[in-house]
């Protein structure tokens, strides 16, 4: 298990502090008066209209505006092993629910391999009727499916188990992304190898061993019955082929299951009749409970939510209206409801769910708020389609103890002080 996370190696507030006051209605009213008198004379020609713009093809592959240069992945920690690394999604600066490919969080156990798609093969073998090797061309010629799903590392937010870490939302919740994934259904591939022939001696429908072609050869056993109706073997994310760091040319997507089961650089699927007890499901990715027993195969990521604006590092510059916005998700279905509190959890009210609500996908919520200038504490609480309600930290610790870093999904509070400073305290 990785050592506990120390203070971030990047300052908790970003280089360019975002002052949320630009969005405040209070300042809008003041600036509207100035703007109204401005409008009595003809509008100036915009300086950017006086000169030709940059030529086309300056960037054959487009890049963000240089003004957004600090919206990048960051890491909360230095990893002790070569190739082991993670980088986190800048949640506070994103809008809607999809994560741009260049900002999808990364977690590698053995570095990013360089794989030639023409040489890459996917083997499907074990308890199947006709084992087969698939080329990328074979897979691209099969019926495809595109679905929007979140991906969350089971270690996400592990730094809050012992109370507020002081970190900003990127470093507390940024092992979280959401993409439209395109590929072939696992069930279609299993039909292609003639179906599974599991012996059925008490193992309920068989398990699937998935293995990556990276230096860590990430290997997990998955219960077939629970994933067959939604697992995908994907070659594309958000409309383009997978990025190298996200599994190019092929990865497994198991919607709602903890990040590490979504094996990247996928080279092998073996149908077996019982879990293989690999390193990643025994020594790693099990949770030691307070009573000394271990919680193993805790696949689903439980319902969770977090406020992304305002969040630590932001400063509210004027009193008045602020939207409280953030993300909610559940590994067990859809988000049914998000409530927010601005008084530390004493009173709650329903937030709006903005945009389409997809199964096992990030869902954007927004609530209206007037900041009167006093101290406040903003929180969000998700309820999913199973009726499960996101727990408080005290409830979570009572159930799981403090021995494990994994599957932390408690309600997260951000404090706003009288100066408008937002902190994770
Ligand atoms: N082959 C392989 N697959 C892997 C990993 C890895 O190191 N090697 N990391 C896992 C972990 S722990 C997570 S959280 C997700 C991260 O996926 P991402 O880097 O695309 O965000 O991939 C999983 N799949
Ligand atoms: Mo992970």
Tab-separated table of N, CA and C in Angstrom, residues 172-334:
chain	number	residue	atom	x	y	z
A	172	UNK	N	-7.721	16.380	-4.215
A	172	UNK	CA	-8.501	15.484	-3.351
A	172	UNK	C	-9.391	14.548	-4.172
A	173	UNK	N	-9.954	15.054	-5.293
A	173	UNK	CA	-10.940	14.275	-6.049
A	173	UNK	C	-10.568	14.062	-7.518
A	174	UNK	N	-9.351	14.473	-7.912
A	174	UNK	CA	-8.997	14.499	-9.339
A	174	UNK	C	-8.582	13.172	-9.958
A	175	UNK	N	-8.637	12.072	-9.201
A	175	UNK	CA	-8.428	10.760	-9.846
A	175	UNK	C	-9.784	10.311	-10.379
A	176	UNK	N	-10.386	11.200	-11.166
A	176	UNK	CA	-11.765	11.052	-11.624
A	176	UNK	C	-11.912	11.728	-12.980
A	177	UNK	N	-12.452	11.003	-13.952
A	177	UNK	CA	-12.685	11.572	-15.276
A	177	UNK	C	-13.935	10.936	-15.853
A	178	UNK	N	-14.412	11.500	-16.976
A	178	UNK	CA	-15.598	10.949	-17.633
A	178	UNK	C	-15.441	11.129	-19.132
A	179	UNK	N	-15.571	10.032	-19.872
A	179	UNK	CA	-15.378	10.070	-21.324
A	179	UNK	C	-16.503	9.325	-22.023
A	180	UNK	N	-16.663	9.642	-23.313
A	180	UNK	CA	-17.453	8.769	-24.170
A	180	UNK	C	-16.494	7.709	-24.707
A	181	UNK	N	-16.741	6.475	-24.367
A	181	UNK	CA	-15.864	5.364	-24.761
A	181	UNK	C	-16.485	4.619	-25.933
A	182	UNK	N	-15.680	4.284	-26.914
A	182	UNK	CA	-16.180	3.531	-28.068
A	182	UNK	C	-15.378	2.255	-28.251
A	183	UNK	N	-16.090	1.165	-28.464
A	183	UNK	CA	-15.430	-0.113	-28.688
A	183	UNK	C	-16.445	-1.205	-28.927
A	184	UNK	N	-16.082	-2.412	-28.549
A	184	UNK	CA	-16.921	-3.581	-28.797
A	184	UNK	C	-17.404	-4.095	-27.440
A	185	UNK	N	-18.645	-4.497	-27.383
A	185	UNK	CA	-19.158	-5.074	-26.129
A	185	UNK	C	-18.411	-6.366	-25.817
A	186	UNK	N	-18.095	-6.554	-24.542
A	186	UNK	CA	-17.463	-7.801	-24.104
A	186	UNK	C	-18.318	-8.995	-24.519
A	187	UNK	N	-19.640	-8.860	-24.408
A	187	UNK	CA	-20.531	-9.987	-24.734
A	187	UNK	C	-20.418	-10.360	-26.214
A	188	UNK	N	-20.248	-9.363	-27.083
A	188	UNK	CA	-20.075	-9.632	-28.517
A	188	UNK	C	-18.791	-10.428	-28.746
A	189	UNK	N	-17.731	-10.041	-28.049
A	189	UNK	CA	-16.442	-10.742	-28.202
A	189	UNK	C	-16.548	-12.182	-27.702
A	190	UNK	N	-17.285	-12.376	-26.615
A	190	UNK	CA	-17.410	-13.741	-26.088
A	190	UNK	C	-18.255	-14.610	-27.026
A	191	UNK	N	-19.236	-13.999	-27.708
A	191	UNK	CA	-19.979	-14.756	-28.732
A	191	UNK	C	-19.047	-15.147	-29.865
A	192	UNK	N	-18.144	-14.241	-30.192
A	192	UNK	CA	-17.205	-14.442	-31.302
A	192	UNK	C	-16.268	-15.637	-31.041
A	193	UNK	N	-16.040	-15.961	-29.762
A	193	UNK	CA	-15.206	-17.131	-29.444
A	193	UNK	C	-16.083	-18.329	-29.067
A	194	UNK	N	-17.334	-18.272	-29.480
A	194	UNK	CA	-18.215	-19.433	-29.320
A	194	UNK	C	-18.888	-19.539	-27.972
A	195	UNK	N	-18.762	-18.503	-27.152
A	195	UNK	CA	-19.410	-18.528	-25.834
A	195	UNK	C	-18.511	-19.167	-24.785
A	196	UNK	N	-18.893	-18.969	-23.526
A	196	UNK	CA	-18.078	-19.501	-22.428
A	196	UNK	C	-18.611	-20.870	-22.013
A	197	UNK	N	-17.708	-21.696	-21.507
A	197	UNK	CA	-18.134	-23.013	-21.009
A	197	UNK	C	-17.566	-23.193	-19.611
A	198	UNK	N	-18.234	-22.494	-18.670
A	198	UNK	CA	-17.768	-22.523	-17.291
A	198	UNK	C	-18.351	-23.753	-16.614
A	199	UNK	N	-17.518	-24.441	-15.815
A	199	UNK	CA	-17.936	-25.708	-15.202
A	199	UNK	C	-19.100	-25.506	-14.237
A	200	UNK	N	-19.151	-24.337	-13.590
A	200	UNK	CA	-20.286	-24.035	-12.728
A	200	UNK	C	-20.246	-24.708	-11.373
A	201	UNK	N	-19.055	-25.154	-10.936
A	201	UNK	CA	-18.997	-25.781	-9.616
A	201	UNK	C	-18.938	-24.712	-8.518
A	202	UNK	N	-20.076	-24.104	-8.318
A	202	UNK	CA	-20.205	-23.141	-7.226
A	202	UNK	C	-19.612	-21.775	-7.513
A	203	UNK	N	-19.281	-21.487	-8.740
A	203	UNK	CA	-18.591	-20.225	-9.011
A	203	UNK	C	-19.452	-19.235	-9.790
A	204	UNK	N	-20.704	-19.552	-9.984
A	204	UNK	CA	-21.678	-18.616	-10.545
A	204	UNK	C	-21.250	-17.910	-11.813
A	205	UNK	N	-21.234	-18.617	-12.880
A	205	UNK	CA	-21.108	-17.945	-14.166
A	205	UNK	C	-19.705	-17.580	-14.587
A	206	UNK	N	-18.712	-17.871	-13.782
A	206	UNK	CA	-17.340	-17.700	-14.217
A	206	UNK	C	-16.772	-16.314	-13.974
A	207	UNK	N	-15.483	-16.237	-14.096
A	207	UNK	CA	-14.753	-14.990	-13.904
A	207	UNK	C	-13.916	-14.717	-15.146
A	208	UNK	N	-13.517	-13.467	-15.262
A	208	UNK	CA	-12.736	-13.064	-16.421
A	208	UNK	C	-11.428	-12.466	-15.922
A	209	UNK	N	-10.321	-13.035	-16.366
A	209	UNK	CA	-9.026	-12.473	-16.019
A	209	UNK	C	-8.618	-11.517	-17.134
A	210	UNK	N	-8.325	-10.266	-16.771
A	210	UNK	CA	-7.906	-9.277	-17.766
A	210	UNK	C	-6.468	-8.889	-17.475
A	211	UNK	N	-5.640	-8.839	-18.530
A	211	UNK	CA	-4.214	-8.550	-18.334
A	211	UNK	C	-3.744	-7.461	-19.290
A	212	UNK	N	-2.916	-6.557	-18.781
A	212	UNK	CA	-2.376	-5.472	-19.590
A	212	UNK	C	-1.001	-5.824	-20.152
A	213	UNK	N	-0.616	-5.113	-21.227
A	213	UNK	CA	0.664	-5.381	-21.886
A	213	UNK	C	1.741	-4.393	-21.435
A	214	UNK	N	1.558	-3.773	-20.261
A	214	UNK	CA	2.553	-2.816	-19.757
A	214	UNK	C	3.534	-3.528	-18.833
A	215	UNK	N	4.505	-2.785	-18.304
A	215	UNK	CA	5.539	-3.385	-17.460
A	215	UNK	C	4.964	-3.928	-16.152
A	216	UNK	N	3.798	-3.433	-15.739
A	216	UNK	CA	3.200	-3.953	-14.502
A	216	UNK	C	2.322	-5.169	-14.782
A	217	UNK	N	2.028	-5.412	-16.071
A	217	UNK	CA	1.124	-6.502	-16.465
A	217	UNK	C	-0.092	-6.543	-15.534
A	218	UNK	N	-0.682	-5.393	-15.300
A	218	UNK	CA	-1.870	-5.273	-14.434
A	218	UNK	C	-2.866	-6.391	-14.717
A	219	UNK	N	-3.203	-7.156	-13.699
A	219	UNK	CA	-4.069	-8.330	-13.878
A	219	UNK	C	-5.167	-8.350	-12.820
A	220	UNK	N	-6.416	-8.420	-13.271
A	220	UNK	CA	-7.546	-8.495	-12.339
A	220	UNK	C	-8.525	-9.577	-12.762
A	221	UNK	N	-9.178	-10.203	-11.754
A	221	UNK	CA	-10.262	-11.158	-12.016
A	221	UNK	C	-11.594	-10.449	-11.809
A	222	UNK	N	-12.523	-10.648	-12.740
A	222	UNK	CA	-13.810	-9.951	-12.674
A	222	UNK	C	-14.962	-10.944	-12.780
A	223	UNK	N	-16.006	-10.753	-11.987
A	223	UNK	CA	-17.152	-11.673	-12.034
A	223	UNK	C	-17.978	-11.436	-13.304
A	224	UNK	N	-17.969	-12.405	-14.208
A	224	UNK	CA	-18.583	-12.225	-15.535
A	224	UNK	C	-20.045	-11.790	-15.455
A	225	UNK	N	-20.816	-12.463	-14.594
A	225	UNK	CA	-22.255	-12.171	-14.538
A	225	UNK	C	-22.541	-10.702	-14.249
A	226	UNK	N	-21.690	-10.087	-13.416
A	226	UNK	CA	-21.966	-8.706	-13.005
A	226	UNK	C	-21.504	-7.681	-14.027
A	227	UNK	N	-20.709	-8.092	-15.006
A	227	UNK	CA	-20.182	-7.077	-15.936
A	227	UNK	C	-20.614	-7.296	-17.384
A	228	UNK	N	-21.188	-8.474	-17.661
A	228	UNK	CA	-21.433	-8.875	-19.049
A	228	UNK	C	-22.373	-7.933	-19.794
A	229	UNK	N	-23.334	-7.346	-19.089
A	229	UNK	CA	-24.292	-6.490	-19.801
A	229	UNK	C	-23.755	-5.089	-20.064
A	230	UNK	N	-22.568	-4.733	-19.581
A	230	UNK	CA	-22.081	-3.367	-19.843
A	230	UNK	C	-20.600	-3.222	-20.131
A	231	UNK	N	-19.778	-4.230	-19.867
A	231	UNK	CA	-18.336	-4.054	-20.094
A	231	UNK	C	-18.039	-3.888	-21.587
A	232	UNK	N	-17.080	-3.021	-21.874
A	232	UNK	CA	-16.679	-2.733	-23.250
A	232	UNK	C	-15.172	-2.916	-23.393
A	233	UNK	N	-14.753	-3.387	-24.561
A	233	UNK	CA	-13.339	-3.376	-24.905
A	233	UNK	C	-13.184	-2.213	-25.885
A	234	UNK	N	-12.516	-1.132	-25.440
A	234	UNK	CA	-12.587	0.123	-26.209
A	234	UNK	C	-11.265	0.489	-26.863
A	235	UNK	N	-11.404	1.173	-28.018
A	235	UNK	CA	-10.240	1.686	-28.736
A	235	UNK	C	-10.307	3.197	-28.896
A	236	UNK	N	-11.396	3.814	-28.426
A	236	UNK	CA	-11.523	5.264	-28.609
A	236	UNK	C	-12.131	5.919	-27.376
A	237	UNK	N	-11.761	7.188	-27.150
A	237	UNK	CA	-12.301	8.000	-26.062
A	237	UNK	C	-12.605	9.383	-26.602
A	238	UNK	N	-13.794	9.883	-26.326
A	238	UNK	CA	-14.197	11.218	-26.781
A	238	UNK	C	-13.928	11.416	-28.272
A	239	UNK	N	-14.226	10.403	-29.062
A	239	UNK	CA	-14.200	10.566	-30.510
A	239	UNK	C	-12.903	10.271	-31.211
A	240	UNK	N	-11.816	10.090	-30.494
A	240	UNK	CA	-10.545	9.770	-31.151
A	240	UNK	C	-9.966	8.525	-30.494
A	241	UNK	N	-8.960	7.947	-31.159
A	241	UNK	CA	-8.362	6.740	-30.590
A	241	UNK	C	-7.792	7.043	-29.204
A	242	UNK	N	-7.744	6.033	-28.349
A	242	UNK	CA	-7.254	6.199	-26.980
A	242	UNK	C	-5.922	6.929	-26.970
A	243	UNK	N	-5.696	7.721	-25.941
A	243	UNK	CA	-4.374	8.321	-25.729
A	243	UNK	C	-3.434	7.237	-25.186
A	244	UNK	N	-2.129	7.335	-25.494
A	244	UNK	CA	-1.179	6.326	-24.984
A	244	UNK	C	-1.323	6.118	-23.477
A	245	UNK	N	-1.478	7.237	-22.731
A	245	UNK	CA	-1.523	7.129	-21.273
A	245	UNK	C	-2.832	6.517	-20.765
A	246	UNK	N	-3.838	6.452	-21.628
A	246	UNK	CA	-5.111	5.862	-21.206
A	246	UNK	C	-5.349	4.478	-21.803
A	247	UNK	N	-4.274	3.870	-22.352
A	247	UNK	CA	-4.381	2.465	-22.739
A	247	UNK	C	-4.196	2.132	-24.208
A	248	UNK	N	-3.778	3.081	-25.033
A	248	UNK	CA	-3.625	2.848	-26.470
A	248	UNK	C	-2.860	1.553	-26.744
A	249	UNK	N	-3.353	0.686	-27.602
A	249	UNK	CA	-4.497	0.892	-28.491
A	249	UNK	C	-5.807	0.290	-27.981
A	250	UNK	N	-5.812	-0.354	-26.792
A	250	UNK	CA	-7.010	-1.089	-26.383
A	250	UNK	C	-7.103	-1.153	-24.868
A	251	UNK	N	-8.303	-0.945	-24.329
A	251	UNK	CA	-8.455	-1.096	-22.882
A	251	UNK	C	-9.837	-1.675	-22.565
A	252	UNK	N	-9.950	-2.166	-21.349
A	252	UNK	CA	-11.230	-2.655	-20.860
A	252	UNK	C	-11.924	-1.513	-20.107
A	253	UNK	N	-13.213	-1.337	-20.326
A	253	UNK	CA	-14.003	-0.410	-19.520
A	253	UNK	C	-15.083	-1.225	-18.814
A	254	UNK	N	-15.026	-1.197	-17.480
A	254	UNK	CA	-16.034	-1.887	-16.669
A	254	UNK	C	-16.803	-0.795	-15.939
A	255	UNK	N	-17.905	-0.310	-16.508
A	255	UNK	CA	-18.603	0.856	-15.965
A	255	UNK	C	-18.932	0.711	-14.478
A	256	UNK	N	-18.545	1.716	-13.711
A	256	UNK	CA	-18.864	1.752	-12.286
A	256	UNK	C	-17.870	1.039	-11.383
A	257	UNK	N	-17.040	0.169	-11.957
A	257	UNK	CA	-16.067	-0.565	-11.138
A	257	UNK	C	-14.819	0.289	-10.876
A	258	UNK	N	-14.118	-0.005	-9.784
A	258	UNK	CA	-12.937	0.776	-9.409
A	258	UNK	C	-11.929	0.826	-10.567
A	259	UNK	N	-11.211	1.955	-10.644
A	259	UNK	CA	-10.347	2.257	-11.781
A	259	UNK	C	-9.458	1.121	-12.234
A	260	UNK	N	-8.818	0.440	-11.289
A	260	UNK	CA	-7.792	-0.541	-11.697
A	260	UNK	C	-8.351	-1.753	-12.428
A	261	UNK	N	-9.669	-1.998	-12.357
A	261	UNK	CA	-10.234	-3.120	-13.115
A	261	UNK	C	-10.370	-2.768	-14.599
A	262	UNK	N	-10.244	-1.489	-14.912
A	262	UNK	CA	-10.350	-1.011	-16.296
A	262	UNK	C	-8.971	-1.137	-16.953
A	263	UNK	N	-8.580	-2.387	-17.207
A	263	UNK	CA	-7.194	-2.695	-17.594
A	263	UNK	C	-6.834	-2.028	-18.916
A	264	UNK	N	-5.724	-1.270	-18.860
A	264	UNK	CA	-5.237	-0.557	-20.043
A	264	UNK	C	-4.276	-1.443	-20.823
A	265	UNK	N	-4.005	-1.065	-22.069
A	265	UNK	CA	-3.088	-1.821	-22.935
A	265	UNK	C	-3.461	-3.309	-22.910
A	266	UNK	N	-4.779	-3.556	-23.044
A	266	UNK	CA	-5.356	-4.894	-22.838
A	266	UNK	C	-4.818	-5.898	-23.857
A	267	UNK	N	-4.256	-7.013	-23.377
A	267	UNK	CA	-3.722	-8.022	-24.294
A	267	UNK	C	-4.374	-9.389	-24.133
A	268	UNK	N	-5.087	-9.595	-23.013
A	268	UNK	CA	-5.561	-10.957	-22.752
A	268	UNK	C	-6.814	-10.936	-21.902
A	269	UNK	N	-7.800	-11.734	-22.301
A	269	UNK	CA	-8.988	-11.982	-21.485
A	269	UNK	C	-9.108	-13.492	-21.373
A	270	UNK	N	-9.042	-13.996	-20.155
A	270	UNK	CA	-9.118	-15.441	-19.964
A	270	UNK	C	-10.329	-15.765	-19.101
A	271	UNK	N	-11.209	-16.617	-19.613
A	271	UNK	CA	-12.370	-17.019	-18.820
A	271	UNK	C	-11.944	-18.152	-17.887
A	272	UNK	N	-12.195	-17.956	-16.602
A	272	UNK	CA	-11.792	-18.928	-15.579
A	272	UNK	C	-13.012	-19.186	-14.682
A	273	UNK	N	-12.941	-20.231	-13.841
A	273	UNK	CA	-14.153	-20.478	-13.046
A	273	UNK	C	-14.087	-19.947	-11.624
A	274	UNK	N	-12.968	-19.322	-11.265
A	274	UNK	CA	-12.869	-18.689	-9.943
A	274	UNK	C	-11.815	-17.587	-10.034
A	275	UNK	N	-11.901	-16.578	-9.158
A	275	UNK	CA	-10.902	-15.502	-9.212
A	275	UNK	C	-9.496	-16.044	-9.001
A	276	UNK	N	-8.518	-15.452	-9.684
A	276	UNK	CA	-7.156	-15.991	-9.611
A	276	UNK	C	-6.339	-15.477	-8.442
A	277	UNK	N	-6.901	-14.568	-7.648
A	277	UNK	CA	-6.194	-14.032	-6.472
A	277	UNK	C	-4.849	-13.430	-6.878
A	278	UNK	N	-4.895	-12.517	-7.850
A	278	UNK	CA	-3.670	-11.859	-8.309
A	278	UNK	C	-3.197	-10.861	-7.248
A	279	UNK	N	-1.974	-10.369	-7.451
A	279	UNK	CA	-1.413	-9.394	-6.524
A	279	UNK	C	-2.344	-8.189	-6.340
A	280	UNK	N	-2.978	-7.750	-7.458
A	280	UNK	CA	-3.817	-6.541	-7.409
A	280	UNK	C	-5.169	-6.787	-6.753
A	281	UNK	N	-5.435	-8.011	-6.298
A	281	UNK	CA	-6.696	-8.247	-5.586
A	281	UNK	C	-6.467	-8.950	-4.250
A	282	UNK	N	-5.197	-9.025	-3.844
A	282	UNK	CA	-4.878	-9.600	-2.531
A	282	UNK	C	-4.056	-8.595	-1.738
A	283	UNK	N	-2.777	-8.449	-2.121
A	283	UNK	CA	-1.921	-7.488	-1.408
A	283	UNK	C	-2.376	-6.048	-1.653
A	284	UNK	N	-2.886	-5.785	-2.888
A	284	UNK	CA	-3.383	-4.449	-3.235
A	284	UNK	C	-4.888	-4.489	-3.441
A	285	UNK	N	-5.489	-3.321	-3.369
A	285	UNK	CA	-6.914	-3.154	-3.686
A	285	UNK	C	-7.835	-4.029	-2.848
A	286	UNK	N	-7.384	-4.379	-1.638
A	286	UNK	CA	-8.297	-4.910	-0.625
A	286	UNK	C	-8.230	-3.912	0.524
A	287	UNK	N	-9.274	-3.870	1.330
A	287	UNK	CA	-9.320	-2.883	2.412
A	287	UNK	C	-9.346	-3.592	3.759
A	288	UNK	N	-8.378	-3.253	4.602
A	288	UNK	CA	-8.335	-3.825	5.945
A	288	UNK	C	-9.335	-3.078	6.819
A	289	UNK	N	-10.312	-3.815	7.348
A	289	UNK	CA	-11.355	-3.194	8.165
A	289	UNK	C	-10.913	-3.120	9.624
A	290	UNK	N	-11.691	-2.389	10.421
A	290	UNK	CA	-11.323	-2.175	11.830
A	290	UNK	C	-11.258	-3.497	12.594
A	291	UNK	N	-12.100	-4.479	12.220
A	291	UNK	CA	-12.126	-5.743	12.956
A	291	UNK	C	-11.043	-6.720	12.501
A	292	UNK	N	-10.158	-6.259	11.622
A	292	UNK	CA	-9.026	-7.090	11.219
A	292	UNK	C	-9.288	-7.951	9.993
A	293	UNK	N	-10.552	-8.039	9.535
A	293	UNK	CA	-10.819	-8.776	8.295
A	293	UNK	C	-10.618	-7.830	7.107
A	294	UNK	N	-10.464	-8.436	5.928
A	294	UNK	CA	-10.237	-7.617	4.743
A	294	UNK	C	-11.456	-7.635	3.841
A	295	UNK	N	-11.735	-6.499	3.236
A	295	UNK	CA	-12.813	-6.376	2.267
A	295	UNK	C	-12.175	-6.557	0.891
A	296	UNK	N	-12.528	-7.661	0.226
A	296	UNK	CA	-11.917	-7.986	-1.068
A	296	UNK	C	-12.978	-7.893	-2.166
A	297	UNK	N	-12.565	-7.626	-3.386
A	297	UNK	CA	-13.470	-7.511	-4.535
A	297	UNK	C	-14.594	-6.499	-4.267
A	298	UNK	N	-14.216	-5.354	-3.726
A	298	UNK	CA	-15.194	-4.261	-3.547
A	298	UNK	C	-15.176	-3.476	-4.848
A	299	UNK	N	-15.862	-3.979	-5.852
A	299	UNK	CA	-15.696	-3.434	-7.197
A	299	UNK	C	-16.384	-2.090	-7.420
A	300	UNK	N	-17.654	-1.986	-7.037
A	300	UNK	CA	-18.410	-0.779	-7.389
A	300	UNK	C	-17.921	0.443	-6.601
A	301	UNK	N	-17.838	1.554	-7.288
A	301	UNK	CA	-17.538	2.826	-6.634
A	301	UNK	C	-18.874	3.388	-6.141
A	302	UNK	N	-18.994	3.573	-4.828
A	302	UNK	CA	-20.264	4.022	-4.264
A	302	UNK	C	-20.537	5.484	-4.602
A	303	UNK	N	-21.813	5.862	-4.474
A	303	UNK	CA	-22.239	7.213	-4.850
A	303	UNK	C	-21.429	8.263	-4.104
A	304	UNK	N	-21.118	9.332	-4.817
A	304	UNK	CA	-20.233	10.363	-4.281
A	304	UNK	C	-20.520	11.658	-5.030
A	305	UNK	N	-20.167	12.779	-4.417
A	305	UNK	CA	-20.308	14.069	-5.092
A	305	UNK	C	-19.289	15.016	-4.502
A	306	UNK	N	-18.998	16.076	-5.233
A	306	UNK	CA	-18.086	17.104	-4.704
A	306	UNK	C	-18.389	18.438	-5.392
A	307	UNK	N	-18.289	19.508	-4.618
A	307	UNK	CA	-18.462	20.859	-5.177
A	307	UNK	C	-17.135	21.284	-5.804
A	308	UNK	N	-17.199	21.665	-7.081
A	308	UNK	CA	-15.963	22.060	-7.768
A	308	UNK	C	-15.783	23.584	-7.828
A	309	UNK	N	-16.894	24.332	-7.749
A	309	UNK	CA	-16.853	25.795	-7.674
A	309	UNK	C	-18.004	26.264	-6.805
A	310	UNK	N	-17.754	27.012	-5.732
A	310	UNK	CA	-16.413	27.412	-5.275
A	310	UNK	C	-15.735	26.257	-4.546
A	311	UNK	N	-14.409	26.226	-4.642
A	311	UNK	CA	-13.638	25.179	-3.963
A	311	UNK	C	-12.277	25.763	-3.568
A	312	UNK	N	-11.516	25.035	-2.769
A	312	UNK	CA	-10.286	25.605	-2.191
A	312	UNK	C	-9.351	26.211	-3.250
A	313	UNK	N	-8.878	27.420	-2.942
A	313	UNK	CA	-8.053	28.155	-3.893
A	313	UNK	C	-8.847	29.280	-4.536
A	314	UNK	N	-10.188	29.180	-4.488
A	314	UNK	CA	-11.037	30.259	-5.003
A	314	UNK	C	-11.225	31.321	-3.921
A	315	UNK	N	-11.518	32.525	-4.381
A	315	UNK	CA	-11.868	33.582	-3.439
A	315	UNK	C	-13.120	34.283	-3.957
A	316	UNK	N	-14.126	34.393	-3.109
A	316	UNK	CA	-15.343	35.110	-3.487
A	316	UNK	C	-15.036	36.594	-3.286
A	317	UNK	N	-15.146	37.390	-4.356
A	317	UNK	CA	-14.647	38.763	-4.254
A	317	UNK	C	-15.729	39.757	-3.864
A	318	UNK	N	-16.996	39.447	-4.155
A	318	UNK	CA	-18.061	40.379	-3.787
A	318	UNK	C	-19.196	39.597	-3.158
A	319	UNK	N	-19.973	40.250	-2.305
A	319	UNK	CA	-21.166	39.605	-1.756
A	319	UNK	C	-22.177	39.464	-2.876
A	320	UNK	N	-23.059	38.475	-2.771
A	320	UNK	CA	-24.111	38.342	-3.771
A	320	UNK	C	-24.229	36.943	-4.311
A	321	UNK	N	-24.738	36.872	-5.532
A	321	UNK	CA	-25.088	35.570	-6.109
A	321	UNK	C	-23.870	34.772	-6.568
A	322	UNK	N	-23.842	33.515	-6.195
A	322	UNK	CA	-22.872	32.550	-6.718
A	322	UNK	C	-23.596	31.239	-7.000
A	323	UNK	N	-23.372	30.655	-8.164
A	323	UNK	CA	-23.870	29.292	-8.331
A	323	UNK	C	-22.908	28.344	-7.619
A	324	UNK	N	-23.452	27.364	-6.920
A	324	UNK	CA	-22.633	26.292	-6.347
A	324	UNK	C	-22.732	25.134	-7.320
A	325	UNK	N	-21.612	24.719	-7.889
A	325	UNK	CA	-21.682	23.656	-8.891
A	325	UNK	C	-20.661	22.570	-8.599
A	326	UNK	N	-20.960	21.381	-9.087
A	326	UNK	CA	-20.049	20.264	-8.870
A	326	UNK	C	-20.493	19.044	-9.626
A	327	UNK	N	-19.929	17.908	-9.242
A	327	UNK	CA	-20.152	16.647	-9.947
A	327	UNK	C	-20.636	15.580	-8.972
A	328	UNK	N	-21.516	14.723	-9.480
A	328	UNK	CA	-21.999	13.589	-8.689
A	328	UNK	C	-21.966	12.354	-9.576
A	329	UNK	N	-21.779	11.179	-8.959
A	329	UNK	CA	-21.708	9.939	-9.750
A	329	UNK	C	-21.943	8.743	-8.839
A	330	UNK	N	-22.266	7.618	-9.460
A	330	UNK	CA	-22.434	6.378	-8.714
A	330	UNK	C	-22.038	5.206	-9.592
A	331	UNK	N	-21.295	4.290	-9.035
A	331	UNK	CA	-20.909	3.074	-9.752
A	331	UNK	C	-22.019	2.041	-9.793
A	332	UNK	N	-23.168	2.372	-9.182
A	332	UNK	CA	-24.268	1.395	-9.139
A	332	UNK	C	-25.474	1.827	-9.960
A	333	UNK	N	-25.379	2.941	-10.683
A	333	UNK	CA	-26.511	3.376	-11.500
A	333	UNK	C	-26.422	4.845	-11.819
A	334	UNK	N	-27.583	5.523	-11.805
A	334	UNK	CA	-27.604	6.949	-12.121
A	334	UNK	C	-27.669	7.760	-10.825
